[in-house]
Amino acid sequence: MELLTVKELHLFRKFGCQEWKPLKEVKVIAKYFHPYSSRTRYATEFDAKTGLFFGLVDGIAVEWGSFSLQEFKQLIRWIPFERDRYFEVCTAEEVLNRISKERGGFM
């Protein structure tokens, strides 16, 4: 499976750095997960030169952070990371609301 599509690369370039935007304006472009990990990563930015993403990481806690394309190419228990092919671009605010709802209102 392709971890980063041409369409997603285009969207990352289009939205660029979203660091100072309010959550209702920050676009989440892609969602990544591993079947054996409790963490889900929601990418809002990507630097093609370094291969680093920036975005929300939903694990024990929900936090903003960096993660790498190289990390996704590693195997854990012989199974690769996956990109959610059905994920649609939405705002960070929407993602945080979904996560909160899944956790019963606790974050």
PDB file of N, CA and C in Angstrom:
ATOM      1  N   MET A   1       0.842  -1.182   0.000  1.00  0.00           N
ATOM      2  CA  MET A   1       0.000   0.000   0.000  1.00  0.00           C
ATOM      3  C   MET A   1       0.888   1.247   0.000  1.00  0.00           C
ATOM      4  N   GLU A   2       0.464   2.221  -0.754  1.00  0.00           N
ATOM      5  CA  GLU A   2       1.157   3.494  -0.817  1.00  0.00           C
ATOM      6  C   GLU A   2       0.923   4.264   0.486  1.00  0.00           C
ATOM      7  N   LEU A   3       2.004   4.695   1.130  1.00  0.00           N
ATOM      8  CA  LEU A   3       1.859   5.445   2.375  1.00  0.00           C
ATOM      9  C   LEU A   3       1.600   6.928   2.144  1.00  0.00           C
ATOM     10  N   LEU A   4       1.981   7.412   0.982  1.00  0.00           N
ATOM     11  CA  LEU A   4       1.810   8.828   0.677  1.00  0.00           C
ATOM     12  C   LEU A   4       1.477   8.965  -0.807  1.00  0.00           C
ATOM     13  N   THR A   5       0.276   9.391  -1.095  1.00  0.00           N
ATOM     14  CA  THR A   5      -0.163   9.494  -2.487  1.00  0.00           C
ATOM     15  C   THR A   5       0.197  10.861  -3.077  1.00  0.00           C
ATOM     16  N   VAL A   6       0.139  10.947  -4.376  1.00  0.00           N
ATOM     17  CA  VAL A   6       0.391  12.210  -5.072  1.00  0.00           C
ATOM     18  C   VAL A   6      -0.649  13.247  -4.629  1.00  0.00           C
ATOM     19  N   LYS A   7      -1.883  12.812  -4.480  1.00  0.00           N
ATOM     20  CA  LYS A   7      -2.948  13.718  -4.038  1.00  0.00           C
ATOM     21  C   LYS A   7      -2.635  14.295  -2.654  1.00  0.00           C
ATOM     22  N   GLU A   8      -2.185  13.439  -1.742  1.00  0.00           N
ATOM     23  CA  GLU A   8      -1.846  13.910  -0.394  1.00  0.00           C
ATOM     24  C   GLU A   8      -0.653  14.863  -0.426  1.00  0.00           C
ATOM     25  N   LEU A   9       0.364  14.527  -1.222  1.00  0.00           N
ATOM     26  CA  LEU A   9       1.514  15.434  -1.353  1.00  0.00           C
ATOM     27  C   LEU A   9       1.060  16.808  -1.830  1.00  0.00           C
ATOM     28  N   HIS A  10       0.178  16.824  -2.795  1.00  0.00           N
ATOM     29  CA  HIS A  10      -0.357  18.087  -3.303  1.00  0.00           C
ATOM     30  C   HIS A  10      -1.065  18.864  -2.184  1.00  0.00           C
ATOM     31  N   LEU A  11      -1.880  18.157  -1.387  1.00  0.00           N
ATOM     32  CA  LEU A  11      -2.606  18.823  -0.299  1.00  0.00           C
ATOM     33  C   LEU A  11      -1.665  19.346   0.783  1.00  0.00           C
ATOM     34  N   PHE A  12      -0.625  18.575   1.105  1.00  0.00           N
ATOM     35  CA  PHE A  12       0.351  19.053   2.095  1.00  0.00           C
ATOM     36  C   PHE A  12       1.017  20.337   1.595  1.00  0.00           C
ATOM     37  N   ARG A  13       1.366  20.382   0.313  1.00  0.00           N
ATOM     38  CA  ARG A  13       1.972  21.593  -0.254  1.00  0.00           C
ATOM     39  C   ARG A  13       0.968  22.748  -0.238  1.00  0.00           C
ATOM     40  N   LYS A  14      -0.268  22.453  -0.602  1.00  0.00           N
ATOM     41  CA  LYS A  14      -1.299  23.482  -0.678  1.00  0.00           C
ATOM     42  C   LYS A  14      -1.542  24.155   0.676  1.00  0.00           C
ATOM     43  N   PHE A  15      -1.653  23.362   1.737  1.00  0.00           N
ATOM     44  CA  PHE A  15      -1.957  23.920   3.057  1.00  0.00           C
ATOM     45  C   PHE A  15      -0.713  24.376   3.808  1.00  0.00           C
ATOM     46  N   GLY A  16       0.450  23.829   3.478  1.00  0.00           N
ATOM     47  CA  GLY A  16       1.711  24.262   4.076  1.00  0.00           C
ATOM     48  C   GLY A  16       1.716  24.197   5.595  1.00  0.00           C
ATOM     49  N   CYS A  17       2.425  25.149   6.196  1.00  0.00           N
ATOM     50  CA  CYS A  17       2.514  25.221   7.655  1.00  0.00           C
ATOM     51  C   CYS A  17       1.188  25.731   8.216  1.00  0.00           C
ATOM     52  N   GLN A  18       0.636  24.972   9.133  1.00  0.00           N
ATOM     53  CA  GLN A  18      -0.659  25.342   9.725  1.00  0.00           C
ATOM     54  C   GLN A  18      -0.536  25.644  11.220  1.00  0.00           C
ATOM     55  N   GLU A  19       0.703  25.835  11.644  1.00  0.00           N
ATOM     56  CA  GLU A  19       1.040  25.963  13.065  1.00  0.00           C
ATOM     57  C   GLU A  19       0.233  27.016  13.823  1.00  0.00           C
ATOM     58  N   TRP A  20      -0.023  28.146  13.224  1.00  0.00           N
ATOM     59  CA  TRP A  20      -0.658  29.239  13.958  1.00  0.00           C
ATOM     60  C   TRP A  20      -2.141  29.393  13.656  1.00  0.00           C
ATOM     61  N   LYS A  21      -2.696  28.456  12.939  1.00  0.00           N
ATOM     62  CA  LYS A  21      -4.121  28.534  12.616  1.00  0.00           C
ATOM     63  C   LYS A  21      -4.960  27.990  13.769  1.00  0.00           C
ATOM     64  N   PRO A  22      -6.191  28.455  13.916  1.00  0.00           N
ATOM     65  CA  PRO A  22      -7.084  27.860  14.916  1.00  0.00           C
ATOM     66  C   PRO A  22      -7.452  26.429  14.495  1.00  0.00           C
ATOM     67  N   LEU A  23      -7.778  25.583  15.466  1.00  0.00           N
ATOM     68  CA  LEU A  23      -8.076  24.175  15.198  1.00  0.00           C
ATOM     69  C   LEU A  23      -9.169  23.980  14.152  1.00  0.00           C
ATOM     70  N   LYS A  24     -10.111  24.894  14.103  1.00  0.00           N
ATOM     71  CA  LYS A  24     -11.203  24.746  13.134  1.00  0.00           C
ATOM     72  C   LYS A  24     -10.750  25.029  11.707  1.00  0.00           C
ATOM     73  N   GLU A  25      -9.507  25.525  11.539  1.00  0.00           N
ATOM     74  CA  GLU A  25      -8.972  25.791  10.208  1.00  0.00           C
ATOM     75  C   GLU A  25      -7.831  24.857   9.820  1.00  0.00           C
ATOM     76  N   VAL A  26      -7.264  24.137  10.788  1.00  0.00           N
ATOM     77  CA  VAL A  26      -6.150  23.221  10.508  1.00  0.00           C
ATOM     78  C   VAL A  26      -6.695  21.989   9.804  1.00  0.00           C
ATOM     79  N   LYS A  27      -6.174  21.692   8.615  1.00  0.00           N
ATOM     80  CA  LYS A  27      -6.627  20.541   7.829  1.00  0.00           C
ATOM     81  C   LYS A  27      -5.802  19.305   8.163  1.00  0.00           C
ATOM     82  N   VAL A  28      -6.481  18.220   8.456  1.00  0.00           N
ATOM     83  CA  VAL A  28      -5.838  16.921   8.652  1.00  0.00           C
ATOM     84  C   VAL A  28      -5.915  16.212   7.307  1.00  0.00           C
ATOM     85  N   ILE A  29      -4.760  15.889   6.749  1.00  0.00           N
ATOM     86  CA  ILE A  29      -4.674  15.367   5.386  1.00  0.00           C
ATOM     87  C   ILE A  29      -4.724  13.841   5.341  1.00  0.00           C
ATOM     88  N   ALA A  30      -4.077  13.177   6.300  1.00  0.00           N
ATOM     89  CA  ALA A  30      -3.983  11.718   6.250  1.00  0.00           C
ATOM     90  C   ALA A  30      -3.998  11.120   7.653  1.00  0.00           C
ATOM     91  N   LYS A  31      -4.416   9.861   7.716  1.00  0.00           N
ATOM     92  CA  LYS A  31      -4.478   9.118   8.978  1.00  0.00           C
ATOM     93  C   LYS A  31      -3.650   7.848   8.816  1.00  0.00           C
ATOM     94  N   TYR A  32      -2.749   7.600   9.790  1.00  0.00           N
ATOM     95  CA  TYR A  32      -1.872   6.427   9.759  1.00  0.00           C
ATOM     96  C   TYR A  32      -2.051   5.628  11.042  1.00  0.00           C
ATOM     97  N   PHE A  33      -1.941   4.307  10.904  1.00  0.00           N
ATOM     98  CA  PHE A  33      -2.075   3.439  12.074  1.00  0.00           C
ATOM     99  C   PHE A  33      -1.297   2.152  11.846  1.00  0.00           C
ATOM    100  N   HIS A  34      -1.085   1.429  12.925  1.00  0.00           N
ATOM    101  CA  HIS A  34      -0.495   0.086  12.861  1.00  0.00           C
ATOM    102  C   HIS A  34      -1.399  -0.844  13.648  1.00  0.00           C
ATOM    103  N   PRO A  35      -1.737  -1.995  13.078  1.00  0.00           N
ATOM    104  CA  PRO A  35      -2.662  -2.914  13.752  1.00  0.00           C
ATOM    105  C   PRO A  35      -2.237  -3.330  15.165  1.00  0.00           C
ATOM    106  N   TYR A  36      -0.915  -3.325  15.459  1.00  0.00           N
ATOM    107  CA  TYR A  36      -0.444  -3.725  16.782  1.00  0.00           C
ATOM    108  C   TYR A  36      -0.060  -2.545  17.675  1.00  0.00           C
ATOM    109  N   SER A  37      -0.441  -1.354  17.288  1.00  0.00           N
ATOM    110  CA  SER A  37      -0.107  -0.169  18.070  1.00  0.00           C
ATOM    111  C   SER A  37      -1.390   0.515  18.532  1.00  0.00           C
ATOM    112  N   SER A  38      -1.321   1.117  19.692  1.00  0.00           N
ATOM    113  CA  SER A  38      -2.485   1.857  20.197  1.00  0.00           C
ATOM    114  C   SER A  38      -2.474   3.305  19.709  1.00  0.00           C
ATOM    115  N   ARG A  39      -1.451   3.688  18.966  1.00  0.00           N
ATOM    116  CA  ARG A  39      -1.348   5.061  18.492  1.00  0.00           C
ATOM    117  C   ARG A  39      -1.890   5.211  17.069  1.00  0.00           C
ATOM    118  N   THR A  40      -2.623   6.286  16.869  1.00  0.00           N
ATOM    119  CA  THR A  40      -3.070   6.675  15.534  1.00  0.00           C
ATOM    120  C   THR A  40      -2.502   8.051  15.274  1.00  0.00           C
ATOM    121  N   ARG A  41      -1.995   8.260  14.083  1.00  0.00           N
ATOM    122  CA  ARG A  41      -1.367   9.532  13.740  1.00  0.00           C
ATOM    123  C   ARG A  41      -2.189  10.236  12.659  1.00  0.00           C
ATOM    124  N   TYR A  42      -2.479  11.508  12.896  1.00  0.00           N
ATOM    125  CA  TYR A  42      -3.244  12.335  11.967  1.00  0.00           C
ATOM    126  C   TYR A  42      -2.321  13.431  11.451  1.00  0.00           C
ATOM    127  N   ALA A  43      -1.928  13.348  10.191  1.00  0.00           N
ATOM    128  CA  ALA A  43      -0.930  14.262   9.636  1.00  0.00           C
ATOM    129  C   ALA A  43      -1.557  15.560   9.130  1.00  0.00           C
ATOM    130  N   THR A  44      -1.004  16.672   9.595  1.00  0.00           N
ATOM    131  CA  THR A  44      -1.445  17.995   9.145  1.00  0.00           C
ATOM    132  C   THR A  44      -0.393  18.673   8.267  1.00  0.00           C
ATOM    133  N   GLU A  45       0.866  18.256   8.396  1.00  0.00           N
ATOM    134  CA  GLU A  45       1.962  18.849   7.628  1.00  0.00           C
ATOM    135  C   GLU A  45       2.948  17.762   7.240  1.00  0.00           C
ATOM    136  N   PHE A  46       3.664  17.987   6.146  1.00  0.00           N
ATOM    137  CA  PHE A  46       4.701  17.043   5.715  1.00  0.00           C
ATOM    138  C   PHE A  46       5.833  17.812   5.071  1.00  0.00           C
ATOM    139  N   ASP A  47       7.062  17.501   5.485  1.00  0.00           N
ATOM    140  CA  ASP A  47       8.261  18.092   4.895  1.00  0.00           C
ATOM    141  C   ASP A  47       8.903  17.030   4.007  1.00  0.00           C
ATOM    142  N   ALA A  48       8.789  17.197   2.703  1.00  0.00           N
ATOM    143  CA  ALA A  48       9.298  16.202   1.751  1.00  0.00           C
ATOM    144  C   ALA A  48      10.819  16.052   1.827  1.00  0.00           C
ATOM    145  N   LYS A  49      11.525  17.112   2.228  1.00  0.00           N
ATOM    146  CA  LYS A  49      12.993  17.046   2.304  1.00  0.00           C
ATOM    147  C   LYS A  49      13.454  16.135   3.427  1.00  0.00           C
ATOM    148  N   THR A  50      12.780  16.190   4.570  1.00  0.00           N
ATOM    149  CA  THR A  50      13.199  15.402   5.731  1.00  0.00           C
ATOM    150  C   THR A  50      12.373  14.128   5.909  1.00  0.00           C
ATOM    151  N   GLY A  51      11.205  14.064   5.269  1.00  0.00           N
ATOM    152  CA  GLY A  51      10.324  12.911   5.444  1.00  0.00           C
ATOM    153  C   GLY A  51       9.561  12.950   6.750  1.00  0.00           C
ATOM    154  N   LEU A  52       9.500  14.144   7.381  1.00  0.00           N
ATOM    155  CA  LEU A  52       8.818  14.278   8.664  1.00  0.00           C
ATOM    156  C   LEU A  52       7.409  14.831   8.507  1.00  0.00           C
ATOM    157  N   PHE A  53       6.498  14.221   9.233  1.00  0.00           N
ATOM    158  CA  PHE A  53       5.134  14.712   9.333  1.00  0.00           C
ATOM    159  C   PHE A  53       5.002  15.472  10.644  1.00  0.00           C
ATOM    160  N   PHE A  54       3.984  16.313  10.730  1.00  0.00           N
ATOM    161  CA  PHE A  54       3.588  16.921  11.991  1.00  0.00           C
ATOM    162  C   PHE A  54       2.085  16.750  12.072  1.00  0.00           C
ATOM    163  N   GLY A  55       1.596  16.489  13.269  1.00  0.00           N
ATOM    164  CA  GLY A  55       0.160  16.339  13.433  1.00  0.00           C
ATOM    165  C   GLY A  55      -0.221  15.819  14.799  1.00  0.00           C
ATOM    166  N   LEU A  56      -1.445  15.365  14.894  1.00  0.00           N
ATOM    167  CA  LEU A  56      -1.977  14.825  16.142  1.00  0.00           C
ATOM    168  C   LEU A  56      -1.599  13.360  16.289  1.00  0.00           C
ATOM    169  N   VAL A  57      -1.214  12.988  17.497  1.00  0.00           N
ATOM    170  CA  VAL A  57      -0.933  11.592  17.805  1.00  0.00           C
ATOM    171  C   VAL A  57      -1.892  11.178  18.908  1.00  0.00           C
ATOM    172  N   ASP A  58      -2.727  10.204  18.609  1.00  0.00           N
ATOM    173  CA  ASP A  58      -3.701   9.694  19.566  1.00  0.00           C
ATOM    174  C   ASP A  58      -3.167   8.388  20.124  1.00  0.00           C
ATOM    175  N   GLY A  59      -2.676   8.444  21.357  1.00  0.00           N
ATOM    176  CA  GLY A  59      -2.151   7.264  22.037  1.00  0.00           C
ATOM    177  C   GLY A  59      -2.740   7.221  23.429  1.00  0.00           C
ATOM    178  N   ILE A  60      -1.912   7.093  24.435  1.00  0.00           N
ATOM    179  CA  ILE A  60      -2.382   7.156  25.817  1.00  0.00           C
ATOM    180  C   ILE A  60      -2.989   8.529  26.066  1.00  0.00           C
ATOM    181  N   ALA A  61      -2.329   9.532  25.505  1.00  0.00           N
ATOM    182  CA  ALA A  61      -2.846  10.908  25.531  1.00  0.00           C
ATOM    183  C   ALA A  61      -2.912  11.400  24.091  1.00  0.00           C
ATOM    184  N   VAL A  62      -3.594  12.489  23.879  1.00  0.00           N
ATOM    185  CA  VAL A  62      -3.638  13.106  22.551  1.00  0.00           C
ATOM    186  C   VAL A  62      -2.690  14.296  22.593  1.00  0.00           C
ATOM    187  N   GLU A  63      -1.738  14.310  21.669  1.00  0.00           N
ATOM    188  CA  GLU A  63      -0.754  15.380  21.673  1.00  0.00           C
ATOM    189  C   GLU A  63      -0.309  15.693  20.247  1.00  0.00           C
ATOM    190  N   TRP A  64       0.265  16.871  20.075  1.00  0.00           N
ATOM    191  CA  TRP A  64       0.841  17.264  18.801  1.00  0.00           C
ATOM    192  C   TRP A  64       2.277  16.787  18.768  1.00  0.00           C
ATOM    193  N   GLY A  65       2.723  16.307  17.613  1.00  0.00           N
ATOM    194  CA  GLY A  65       4.099  15.863  17.527  1.00  0.00           C
ATOM    195  C   GLY A  65       4.514  15.530  16.116  1.00  0.00           C
ATOM    196  N   SER A  66       5.787  15.156  15.986  1.00  0.00           N
ATOM    197  CA  SER A  66       6.356  14.785  14.695  1.00  0.00           C
ATOM    198  C   SER A  66       6.457  13.273  14.593  1.00  0.00           C
ATOM    199  N   PHE A  67       6.350  12.779  13.384  1.00  0.00           N
ATOM    200  CA  PHE A  67       6.554  11.354  13.102  1.00  0.00           C
ATOM    201  C   PHE A  67       7.081  11.253  11.686  1.00  0.00           C
ATOM    202  N   SER A  68       7.763  10.161  11.374  1.00  0.00           N
ATOM    203  CA  SER A  68       8.471  10.108  10.096  1.00  0.00           C
ATOM    204  C   SER A  68       7.928   9.048   9.148  1.00  0.00           C
ATOM    205  N   LEU A  69       8.106   9.336   7.876  1.00  0.00           N
ATOM    206  CA  LEU A  69       7.754   8.380   6.835  1.00  0.00           C
ATOM    207  C   LEU A  69       8.607   7.128   6.985  1.00  0.00           C
ATOM    208  N   GLN A  70       9.872   7.302   7.367  1.00  0.00           N
ATOM    209  CA  GLN A  70      10.778   6.169   7.571  1.00  0.00           C
ATOM    210  C   GLN A  70      10.246   5.244   8.673  1.00  0.00           C
ATOM    211  N   GLU A  71       9.696   5.832   9.727  1.00  0.00           N
ATOM    212  CA  GLU A  71       9.099   5.050  10.823  1.00  0.00           C
ATOM    213  C   GLU A  71       7.981   4.153  10.285  1.00  0.00           C
ATOM    214  N   PHE A  72       7.188   4.690   9.363  1.00  0.00           N
ATOM    215  CA  PHE A  72       6.076   3.924   8.808  1.00  0.00           C
ATOM    216  C   PHE A  72       6.543   2.775   7.928  1.00  0.00           C
ATOM    217  N   LYS A  73       7.744   2.861   7.410  1.00  0.00           N
ATOM    218  CA  LYS A  73       8.261   1.800   6.547  1.00  0.00           C
ATOM    219  C   LYS A  73       8.826   0.628   7.338  1.00  0.00           C
ATOM    220  N   GLN A  74       8.965   0.800   8.652  1.00  0.00           N
ATOM    221  CA  GLN A  74       9.452  -0.281   9.497  1.00  0.00           C
ATOM    222  C   GLN A  74       8.324  -1.271   9.762  1.00  0.00           C
ATOM    223  N   LEU A  75       8.709  -2.500   9.959  1.00  0.00           N
ATOM    224  CA  LEU A  75       7.735  -3.542  10.262  1.00  0.00           C
ATOM    225  C   LEU A  75       7.688  -3.799  11.755  1.00  0.00           C
ATOM    226  N   ILE A  76       6.505  -3.991  12.270  1.00  0.00           N
ATOM    227  CA  ILE A  76       6.335  -4.413  13.657  1.00  0.00           C
ATOM    228  C   ILE A  76       5.605  -5.742  13.583  1.00  0.00           C
ATOM    229  N   ARG A  77       6.257  -6.760  14.083  1.00  0.00           N
ATOM    230  CA  ARG A  77       5.698  -8.119  13.996  1.00  0.00           C
ATOM    231  C   ARG A  77       5.377  -8.480  12.548  1.00  0.00           C
ATOM    232  N   TRP A  78       6.251  -8.094  11.652  1.00  0.00           N
ATOM    233  CA  TRP A  78       6.153  -8.405  10.227  1.00  0.00           C
ATOM    234  C   TRP A  78       4.946  -7.775   9.537  1.00  0.00           C
ATOM    235  N   ILE A  79       4.350  -6.784  10.160  1.00  0.00           N
ATOM    236  CA  ILE A  79       3.194  -6.098   9.572  1.00  0.00           C
ATOM    237  C   ILE A  79       3.530  -4.622   9.427  1.00  0.00           C
ATOM    238  N   PRO A  80       3.305  -4.043   8.261  1.00  0.00           N
ATOM    239  CA  PRO A  80       3.641  -2.628   8.036  1.00  0.00           C
ATOM    240  C   PRO A  80       2.573  -1.678   8.582  1.00  0.00           C
ATOM    241  N   PHE A  81       2.968  -0.421   8.722  1.00  0.00           N
ATOM    242  CA  PHE A  81       2.012   0.639   9.026  1.00  0.00           C
ATOM    243  C   PHE A  81       1.073   0.786   7.837  1.00  0.00           C
ATOM    244  N   GLU A  82      -0.086   1.353   8.091  1.00  0.00           N
ATOM    245  CA  GLU A  82      -1.056   1.538   7.020  1.00  0.00           C
ATOM    246  C   GLU A  82      -1.587   2.966   7.016  1.00  0.00           C
ATOM    247  N   ARG A  83      -1.986   3.398   5.825  1.00  0.00           N
ATOM    248  CA  ARG A  83      -2.683   4.666   5.662  1.00  0.00           C
ATOM    249  C   ARG A  83      -4.153   4.324   5.546  1.00  0.00           C
ATOM    250  N   ASP A  84      -4.977   5.042   6.263  1.00  0.00           N
ATOM    251  CA  ASP A  84      -6.419   4.818   6.173  1.00  0.00           C
ATOM    252  C   ASP A  84      -6.886   5.326   4.815  1.00  0.00           C
ATOM    253  N   ARG A  85      -7.168   4.402   3.897  1.00  0.00           N
ATOM    254  CA  ARG A  85      -7.543   4.772   2.527  1.00  0.00           C
ATOM    255  C   ARG A  85      -8.900   5.466   2.457  1.00  0.00           C
ATOM    256  N   TYR A  86      -9.700   5.305   3.501  1.00  0.00           N
ATOM    257  CA  TYR A  86     -11.050   5.871   3.490  1.00  0.00           C
ATOM    258  C   TYR A  86     -11.159   7.174   4.275  1.00  0.00           C
ATOM    259  N   PHE A  87     -10.052   7.622   4.830  1.00  0.00           N
ATOM    260  CA  PHE A  87     -10.036   8.868   5.592  1.00  0.00           C
ATOM    261  C   PHE A  87     -10.234  10.051   4.654  1.00  0.00           C
ATOM    262  N   GLU A  88     -11.102  10.951   5.033  1.00  0.00           N
ATOM    263  CA  GLU A  88     -11.343  12.153   4.240  1.00  0.00           C
ATOM    264  C   GLU A  88     -10.796  13.368   4.976  1.00  0.00           C
ATOM    265  N   VAL A  89     -10.229  14.293   4.217  1.00  0.00           N
ATOM    266  CA  VAL A  89      -9.670  15.514   4.800  1.00  0.00           C
ATOM    267  C   VAL A  89     -10.736  16.189   5.656  1.00  0.00           C
ATOM    268  N   CYS A  90     -10.330  16.571   6.865  1.00  0.00           N
ATOM    269  CA  CYS A  90     -11.233  17.264   7.784  1.00  0.00           C
ATOM    270  C   CYS A  90     -10.389  18.199   8.644  1.00  0.00           C
ATOM    271  N   THR A  91     -11.002  18.852   9.598  1.00  0.00           N
ATOM    272  CA  THR A  91     -10.244  19.773  10.455  1.00  0.00           C
ATOM    273  C   THR A  91      -9.741  19.047  11.705  1.00  0.00           C
ATOM    274  N   ALA A  92      -8.733  19.622  12.328  1.00  0.00           N
ATOM    275  CA  ALA A  92      -8.204  19.078  13.574  1.00  0.00           C
ATOM    276  C   ALA A  92      -9.283  19.109  14.659  1.00  0.00           C
ATOM    277  N   GLU A  93     -10.110  20.130  14.628  1.00  0.00           N
ATOM    278  CA  GLU A  93     -11.197  20.230  15.590  1.00  0.00           C
ATOM    279  C   GLU A  93     -12.146  19.025  15.450  1.00  0.00           C
ATOM    280  N   GLU A  94     -12.464  18.637  14.224  1.00  0.00           N
ATOM    281  CA  GLU A  94     -13.332  17.483  13.996  1.00  0.00           C
ATOM    282  C   GLU A  94     -12.690  16.192  14.498  1.00  0.00           C
ATOM    283  N   VAL A  95     -11.398  16.026  14.243  1.00  0.00           N
ATOM    284  CA  VAL A  95     -10.682  14.833  14.712  1.00  0.00           C
ATOM    285  C   VAL A  95     -10.696  14.788  16.233  1.00  0.00           C
ATOM    286  N   LEU A  96     -10.402  15.903  16.880  1.00  0.00           N
ATOM    287  CA  LEU A  96     -10.400  15.940  18.346  1.00  0.00           C
ATOM    288  C   LEU A  96     -11.784  15.644  18.920  1.00  0.00           C
ATOM    289  N   ASN A  97     -12.821  16.127  18.263  1.00  0.00           N
ATOM    290  CA  ASN A  97     -14.189  15.828  18.715  1.00  0.00           C
ATOM    291  C   ASN A  97     -14.499  14.336  18.592  1.00  0.00           C
ATOM    292  N   ARG A  98     -14.056  13.709  17.479  1.00  0.00           N
ATOM    293  CA  ARG A  98     -14.263  12.256  17.300  1.00  0.00           C
ATOM    294  C   ARG A  98     -13.543  11.458  18.373  1.00  0.00           C
ATOM    295  N   ILE A  99     -12.288  11.849  18.623  1.00  0.00           N
ATOM    296  CA  ILE A  99     -11.498  11.144  19.643  1.00  0.00           C
ATOM    297  C   ILE A  99     -12.156  11.295  21.012  1.00  0.00           C
ATOM    298  N   SER A 100     -12.599  12.482  21.338  1.00  0.00           N
ATOM    299  CA  SER A 100     -13.270  12.729  22.616  1.00  0.00           C
ATOM    300  C   SER A 100     -14.527  11.878  22.747  1.00  0.00           C
ATOM    301  N   LYS A 101     -15.294  11.795  21.675  1.00  0.00           N
ATOM    302  CA  LYS A 101     -16.526  11.002  21.681  1.00  0.00           C
ATOM    303  C   LYS A 101     -16.213   9.517  21.872  1.00  0.00           C
ATOM    304  N   GLU A 102     -15.170   9.023  21.191  1.00  0.00           N
ATOM    305  CA  GLU A 102     -14.750   7.622  21.326  1.00  0.00           C
ATOM    306  C   GLU A 102     -14.304   7.309  22.749  1.00  0.00           C
ATOM    307  N   ARG A 103     -13.753   8.298  23.435  1.00  0.00           N
ATOM    308  CA  ARG A 103     -13.264   8.100  24.808  1.00  0.00           C
ATOM    309  C   ARG A 103     -14.331   8.434  25.844  1.00  0.00           C
ATOM    310  N   GLY A 104     -15.538   8.614  25.396  1.00  0.00           N
ATOM    311  CA  GLY A 104     -16.618   8.931  26.325  1.00  0.00           C
ATOM    312  C   GLY A 104     -16.551  10.348  26.882  1.00  0.00           C
ATOM    313  N   GLY A 105     -15.990  11.261  26.097  1.00  0.00           N
ATOM    314  CA  GLY A 105     -15.898  12.654  26.524  1.00  0.00           C
ATOM    315  C   GLY A 105     -14.636  12.986  27.290  1.00  0.00           C
ATOM    316  N   PHE A 106     -13.740  12.001  27.465  1.00  0.00           N
ATOM    317  CA  PHE A 106     -12.505  12.231  28.223  1.00  0.00           C
ATOM    318  C   PHE A 106     -11.327  12.302  27.288  1.00  0.00           C
ATOM    319  N   MET A 107     -10.473  13.322  27.503  1.00  0.00           N
ATOM    320  CA  MET A 107      -9.240  13.426  26.725  1.00  0.00           C
ATOM    321  C   MET A 107      -8.106  13.839  27.605  1.00  0.00           C
TER     322      MET A 107
END
